[in-house]
Tab-separated table of C-alpha atoms in Angstrom:
chain	number	residue	atom	x	y	z
A	22	MET	CA	131.898	1.132	-93.150
A	23	VAL	CA	128.502	1.609	-91.467
A	24	LYS	CA	130.020	3.467	-87.954
A	25	LEU	CA	126.275	2.947	-85.960
A	26	THR	CA	124.548	0.149	-84.052
A	27	ILE	CA	120.447	0.816	-83.094
A	28	PHE	CA	119.356	-1.708	-81.744
A	29	THR	CA	116.413	-2.627	-80.723
A	30	PRO	CA	115.194	-5.508	-77.826
A	31	ALA	CA	111.916	-7.012	-78.919
A	32	TYR	CA	109.041	-8.379	-76.951
A	33	ASN	CA	105.602	-7.960	-77.769
A	34	ARG	CA	106.058	-5.086	-79.700
A	35	ALA	CA	104.660	-5.692	-83.385
A	36	HIS	CA	102.021	-2.817	-81.984
A	37	THR	CA	104.492	-0.157	-81.789
A	38	LEU	CA	107.416	-1.425	-83.599
A	39	PRO	CA	106.957	0.352	-86.414
A	40	ARG	CA	106.721	3.699	-85.742
A	41	THR	CA	111.048	2.192	-84.132
A	42	TYR	CA	111.117	1.793	-88.022
A	43	GLU	CA	109.769	3.670	-89.670
A	44	SER	CA	111.183	6.645	-87.172
A	45	LEU	CA	114.780	4.980	-89.337
A	46	LEU	CA	113.052	5.572	-92.493
A	47	ARG	CA	112.476	8.734	-91.661
A	48	GLN	CA	116.779	9.461	-91.562
A	49	GLU	CA	119.090	11.769	-93.738
A	50	CYS	CA	121.702	10.132	-92.500
A	51	LYS	CA	121.619	6.086	-93.104
A	52	GLU	CA	124.704	4.914	-92.698
A	53	PHE	CA	123.905	2.165	-89.923
A	54	VAL	CA	122.524	-1.784	-89.347
A	55	TRP	CA	119.218	-1.353	-87.362
A	56	LEU	CA	119.803	-4.659	-85.219
A	57	ILE	CA	116.318	-5.686	-83.749
A	58	VAL	CA	117.181	-9.328	-80.735
A	59	ASP	CA	114.103	-10.913	-80.458
A	60	ASP	CA	112.977	-11.505	-76.892
A	61	GLY	CA	110.872	-14.285	-77.421
A	62	SER	CA	107.741	-12.616	-79.253
A	63	ILE	CA	105.288	-14.748	-79.698
A	64	ASP	CA	102.862	-11.874	-81.741
A	65	ASP	CA	103.964	-10.851	-85.108
A	66	THR	CA	107.042	-9.143	-84.396
A	67	ALA	CA	108.776	-11.737	-87.025
A	68	GLN	CA	107.354	-11.291	-90.633
A	69	LEU	CA	106.962	-7.973	-89.646
A	70	VAL	CA	110.924	-7.816	-89.577
A	71	ARG	CA	111.071	-10.203	-92.708
A	72	LYS	CA	109.175	-7.383	-94.569
A	73	TRP	CA	110.982	-4.920	-93.708
A	74	MET	CA	113.758	-7.462	-94.873
A	75	SER	CA	112.736	-8.013	-97.827
A	76	GLN	CA	112.343	-4.370	-99.013
A	77	ASP	CA	115.332	-1.246	-99.838
A	78	ASN	CA	115.393	1.023	-96.955
A	79	GLY	CA	118.533	1.860	-96.934
A	80	PHE	CA	120.134	1.128	-93.980
A	81	GLU	CA	120.471	-3.026	-93.645
A	82	ILE	CA	118.436	-4.457	-90.823
A	83	GLN	CA	119.700	-7.984	-88.961
A	84	TYR	CA	117.285	-10.539	-85.977
A	85	ILE	CA	117.570	-12.694	-83.815
A	86	TYR	CA	115.300	-13.973	-81.987
A	87	LYS	CA	116.422	-15.717	-78.924
A	88	GLU	CA	114.149	-17.255	-75.515
A	89	ASN	CA	112.139	-14.492	-73.421
A	90	GLY	CA	114.752	-14.182	-70.915
A	91	GLY	CA	113.987	-9.525	-70.036
A	92	MET	CA	115.973	-6.875	-71.635
A	93	HIS	CA	119.003	-7.123	-70.311
A	94	THR	CA	119.625	-10.913	-72.055
A	95	ALA	CA	118.788	-9.384	-74.556
A	96	HIS	CA	121.691	-6.229	-74.235
A	97	ASN	CA	123.537	-9.623	-73.913
A	98	THR	CA	122.440	-10.827	-77.670
A	99	ALA	CA	122.668	-7.210	-78.838
A	100	TYR	CA	126.823	-7.420	-77.918
A	101	GLN	CA	127.802	-10.098	-78.745
A	102	ASN	CA	125.989	-9.260	-82.149
A	103	ILE	CA	127.432	-6.227	-83.228
A	104	LYS	CA	130.318	-5.910	-84.711
A	105	THR	CA	130.317	-2.099	-86.246
A	106	GLU	CA	132.230	1.220	-83.966
A	107	LEU	CA	129.017	1.979	-81.930
A	108	ASN	CA	126.206	1.211	-80.598
A	109	VAL	CA	122.400	2.507	-78.980
A	110	CYS	CA	119.243	1.403	-78.349
A	111	ILE	CA	116.199	2.631	-79.273
A	112	ASP	CA	113.282	0.953	-77.545
A	113	SER	CA	110.589	-1.408	-79.518
A	114	ASP	CA	108.065	1.578	-78.365
A	115	ASP	CA	110.520	4.718	-78.582
A	116	MET	CA	111.929	6.926	-82.148
A	117	LEU	CA	114.846	8.099	-82.901
A	118	ALA	CA	114.718	11.275	-83.658
A	119	SER	CA	114.755	13.194	-86.931
A	120	GLY	CA	118.623	13.211	-87.803
A	121	ALA	CA	120.270	11.519	-84.665
A	122	VAL	CA	122.120	9.597	-87.023
A	123	LYS	CA	124.200	12.329	-88.830
A	124	HIS	CA	124.343	13.999	-85.383
A	125	ILE	CA	125.173	10.913	-83.599
A	126	LEU	CA	128.040	9.987	-85.824
A	127	ASP	CA	129.643	13.408	-86.960
A	128	ILE	CA	129.972	14.214	-83.249
A	129	TRP	CA	131.710	11.217	-83.361
A	130	GLU	CA	134.515	12.307	-86.024
A	131	GLU	CA	135.544	14.818	-84.442
A	132	LYS	CA	135.861	13.489	-80.898
A	133	LYS	CA	136.994	9.502	-81.465
A	134	ASP	CA	140.305	9.661	-81.189
A	135	SER	CA	140.090	10.331	-77.428
A	136	ASP	CA	140.703	7.049	-75.942
A	137	LYS	CA	138.401	8.355	-72.945
A	138	TYR	CA	136.038	9.032	-74.420
A	139	ALA	CA	132.849	5.955	-74.286
A	140	GLY	CA	130.129	7.335	-75.912
A	141	ILE	CA	127.688	10.219	-76.454
A	142	ILE	CA	125.547	11.142	-73.700
A	143	GLY	CA	122.798	13.125	-75.613
A	144	LEU	CA	118.767	13.649	-74.829
A	145	ASP	CA	115.524	12.506	-74.664
A	146	ALA	CA	112.206	13.879	-75.253
A	147	ASP	CA	108.573	12.721	-74.435
A	148	MET	CA	107.126	11.337	-77.931
A	149	GLN	CA	103.344	13.436	-77.461
A	150	SER	CA	104.118	17.115	-75.738
A	151	GLY	CA	108.077	17.002	-77.272
A	152	LYS	CA	109.511	17.852	-74.315
A	153	ILE	CA	112.513	16.971	-72.774
A	154	ILE	CA	112.815	14.504	-69.933
A	155	GLY	CA	114.474	15.979	-66.526
A	156	THR	CA	116.976	18.809	-67.417
A	157	LYS	CA	120.011	19.347	-69.972
A	158	PHE	CA	123.461	19.636	-69.438
A	159	PRO	CA	124.356	22.242	-68.413
A	160	LYS	CA	126.200	24.631	-70.632
A	161	LYS	CA	130.039	24.068	-69.509
A	162	MET	CA	129.515	20.482	-69.027
A	163	LYS	CA	131.239	19.551	-72.320
A	164	GLU	CA	131.299	15.597	-70.467
A	165	THR	CA	130.420	13.557	-67.955
A	166	THR	CA	130.324	10.729	-66.642
A	167	LEU	CA	126.484	9.081	-66.869
A	168	HIS	CA	126.929	9.080	-62.324
A	169	GLY	CA	128.422	12.564	-62.069
A	170	PHE	CA	125.554	13.839	-64.016
A	171	TYR	CA	123.021	12.442	-61.868
A	172	GLU	CA	125.187	13.449	-59.190
A	173	ASN	CA	125.211	17.011	-59.940
A	174	GLY	CA	122.099	17.854	-60.591
A	175	GLY	CA	120.934	16.140	-63.579
A	176	LYS	CA	117.620	14.396	-64.437
A	177	GLY	CA	115.689	12.296	-66.101
A	178	ASP	CA	116.693	9.524	-68.509
A	179	LYS	CA	119.170	10.019	-71.411
A	180	LYS	CA	120.241	7.944	-74.705
A	181	LEU	CA	123.411	6.727	-74.672
A	182	VAL	CA	125.665	6.067	-77.573
A	183	TYR	CA	129.232	3.749	-76.662
A	184	ARG	CA	131.385	2.407	-78.375
A	185	THR	CA	130.804	-1.432	-78.665
A	186	ASP	CA	134.530	-2.676	-78.179
A	187	ILE	CA	134.025	-0.914	-74.813
A	188	MET	CA	130.556	-2.391	-74.034
A	189	LYS	CA	132.047	-5.764	-75.105
A	190	GLU	CA	135.524	-6.108	-72.830
A	191	LEU	CA	132.606	-5.769	-69.273
A	192	PRO	CA	131.224	-8.117	-67.815
A	193	GLU	CA	127.246	-9.361	-69.763
A	194	TYR	CA	124.523	-8.869	-67.629
A	195	PRO	CA	123.992	-11.901	-64.856
A	196	VAL	CA	120.900	-14.120	-65.270
A	197	PHE	CA	119.131	-15.741	-62.396
A	198	ASP	CA	117.539	-18.667	-62.709
A	199	GLY	CA	113.619	-17.759	-62.989
A	200	GLU	CA	114.016	-14.205	-62.928
A	201	LYS	CA	113.710	-11.873	-65.766
A	202	TYR	CA	115.160	-8.224	-65.103
A	203	VAL	CA	118.699	-6.323	-64.077
A	204	SER	CA	119.268	-3.107	-63.990
A	205	LEU	CA	120.629	-2.398	-67.656
A	206	GLY	CA	121.984	0.878	-65.451
A	207	TRP	CA	124.522	-2.623	-64.024
A	208	LYS	CA	127.344	-1.608	-67.097
A	209	TYR	CA	127.104	1.913	-67.369
A	210	GLN	CA	128.048	1.785	-63.815
A	211	LEU	CA	131.284	-0.334	-64.919
A	212	CYS	CA	131.609	2.481	-67.480
A	213	ASP	CA	131.902	4.971	-65.570
A	214	GLN	CA	134.930	3.596	-63.762
A	215	LYS	CA	136.870	4.318	-66.311
A	216	TYR	CA	135.581	5.923	-69.452
A	217	ILE	CA	134.174	9.539	-70.080
A	218	LEU	CA	130.785	10.369	-72.436
A	219	ILE	CA	130.766	13.193	-74.109
A	220	THR	CA	127.251	15.656	-73.277
A	221	THR	CA	124.658	16.463	-76.711
A	222	ASN	CA	121.922	18.701	-75.566
A	223	VAL	CA	120.917	16.993	-79.387
A	224	VAL	CA	117.264	14.712	-78.455
A	225	LEU	CA	118.344	11.702	-79.918
A	226	CYS	CA	115.326	9.690	-78.898
A	227	GLU	CA	111.960	10.599	-79.140
A	228	VAL	CA	110.198	7.999	-75.543
A	229	GLU	CA	106.813	6.603	-74.970
A	230	TYR	CA	106.251	4.780	-71.762
A	231	GLN	CA	104.070	1.663	-72.058
A	232	HIS	CA	102.075	0.637	-69.106
A	233	ASP	CA	102.957	-3.192	-69.497
A	234	GLY	CA	107.371	-1.522	-68.670
A	235	SER	CA	109.084	-2.283	-66.015
A	236	SER	CA	109.165	0.969	-65.090
A	237	LYS	CA	105.589	1.337	-64.789
A	238	ASN	CA	105.227	-2.199	-62.876
A	239	MET	CA	108.313	-2.050	-60.648
A	240	LEU	CA	106.822	-3.129	-57.169
A	241	LYS	CA	106.012	-6.002	-58.897
A	242	GLN	CA	109.862	-6.417	-60.510
A	243	TYR	CA	110.704	-6.198	-57.086
A	244	TRP	CA	108.613	-9.281	-55.240
A	245	MET	CA	109.556	-11.465	-59.322
A	246	ASN	CA	113.541	-10.374	-59.604
A	247	PRO	CA	114.482	-10.087	-56.740
A	248	ARG	CA	117.455	-11.814	-57.268
A	249	GLY	CA	117.990	-9.194	-60.200
A	250	PHE	CA	117.827	-6.565	-57.328
A	251	ALA	CA	119.144	-7.515	-54.786
A	252	PHE	CA	123.168	-8.047	-57.494
A	253	ILE	CA	122.296	-4.073	-58.457
A	254	ARG	CA	121.826	-2.894	-54.459
A	255	MET	CA	124.578	-4.615	-54.063
A	256	GLU	CA	126.752	-3.598	-56.555
A	257	ASN	CA	125.613	0.657	-55.531
A	258	LEU	CA	127.127	0.475	-52.723
A	259	LYS	CA	130.095	-0.831	-54.120
A	260	TYR	CA	130.465	2.132	-56.317
A	261	ILE	CA	128.005	5.179	-54.901
A	262	LYS	CA	129.531	7.297	-52.255
A	263	SER	CA	126.189	8.780	-51.101
A	264	LYS	CA	124.766	8.486	-47.997
A	265	LYS	CA	121.434	9.022	-48.483
A	266	ARG	CA	121.786	6.851	-51.357
A	267	ASN	CA	123.560	3.592	-49.535
A	268	ILE	CA	120.980	4.272	-47.324
A	269	ILE	CA	118.643	3.526	-50.147
A	270	ASP	CA	120.683	0.634	-51.579
A	271	SER	CA	120.923	-0.888	-48.491
A	272	ILE	CA	117.692	-0.688	-47.254
A	273	HIS	CA	116.681	-1.408	-51.047
A	274	TYR	CA	119.216	-4.678	-50.699
A	275	VAL	CA	117.619	-5.722	-47.311
A	276	SER	CA	113.911	-6.880	-48.634
A	277	SER	CA	115.396	-8.420	-52.230
A	278	SER	CA	116.975	-10.512	-49.714
A	279	ILE	CA	114.868	-11.597	-46.961
A	280	ILE	CA	112.155	-12.276	-50.585
A	281	SER	CA	114.827	-14.646	-52.307
A	282	LYS	CA	114.953	-15.813	-48.661
A	283	ASN	CA	119.264	-15.196	-48.997
A	284	HIS	CA	120.769	-15.239	-45.605
A	285	ASN	CA	124.081	-14.738	-46.064
A	286	TYR	CA	123.101	-11.276	-46.496
A	287	ILE	CA	124.783	-9.527	-44.263
A	288	LYS	CA	127.835	-11.131	-44.389
A	289	GLU	CA	127.797	-10.979	-48.524
A	290	SER	CA	127.306	-6.712	-48.110
A	291	PRO	CA	129.799	-4.585	-49.162
A	292	LYS	CA	128.860	-1.945	-46.349
A	293	LYS	CA	127.645	-4.890	-43.620
A	294	PHE	CA	127.314	-2.028	-40.151
A	295	LEU	CA	124.640	0.151	-43.005
A	296	THR	CA	122.768	-2.716	-43.802
A	297	ILE	CA	122.648	-4.101	-40.134
A	298	LEU	CA	121.512	-0.696	-38.894
A	299	CYS	CA	118.753	-0.376	-42.534
A	300	THR	CA	117.662	-4.403	-41.388
A	301	PRO	CA	114.280	-3.000	-39.376
A	302	PHE	CA	113.450	-0.707	-42.965
A	303	GLY	CA	114.408	-3.374	-45.151
A	304	ILE	CA	111.681	-6.071	-43.347
A	305	LEU	CA	108.801	-3.208	-42.981
A	306	LEU	CA	109.859	-2.431	-47.487
A	307	THR	CA	109.251	-6.375	-48.392
A	308	ILE	CA	105.953	-6.517	-45.919
A	309	TYR	CA	104.988	-3.175	-48.116
A	310	ILE	CA	105.779	-5.109	-51.420
A	311	TRP	CA	104.005	-7.860	-50.000
A	312	ARG	CA	100.500	-6.862	-49.822
A	313	LYS	CA	100.991	-4.627	-53.191
A	314	ASN	CA	101.646	-7.783	-54.919
A	315	LYS	CA	98.882	-9.695	-53.187
């Protein structure tokens, strides 16, 4: 039985999706399903995928089309439809590293009997230079939570492989009318409260950050999706203990609340006194974001 689903949210990425596909074809182990969640593309994504589905690839391809709602809604759709034990997201502009499928399945075969593990956390590398994104895991760190890694000085994006049953048990990403962004980290943060991840210093994904991607346009995202950002900042205040991070999240929470015209933000804050203290700085941040988006 196939144990792994590789899912790919795609929005107008017909120009990059072929290299994702080719990286899957190069896998020595093809014991996986590839699920493409098309988030309302208006380019040639559908035609490309249907052509690939008609070919003998060595693995099953599944395709779901949905109205455009943002990356987090594509993840919701993916989790609703995945039926394998494990899943990993490979974005439509990224490539699965050579040998990644076999490495994932081999690690999981050794550890799968322990209920404490939510999955595996591996490395991302830059597609052009081959350099590791951020830092590797310390040799003594055989297991960690995602937040625990960063709290202990870890840096850079990492590739996450999760148990599907856990992702299905956790709440879906919230959807705010008129907005198309909620941080994917929210669900991972909830998972951290009960489970840990197996670490591997093997590159699982090769990444390239697109100029029109959300990480490249964050100030615009702040302005266009204030309720989504206020939500994740409020959630961070519930779970993250770092005082410095609490201050940063409070300032952003105030700013996003002002942009969304939520006058009850202090009442709704998990840390009301800190929110009051950070309000002047939140106002200044709002002015900065507004000027950058004029």
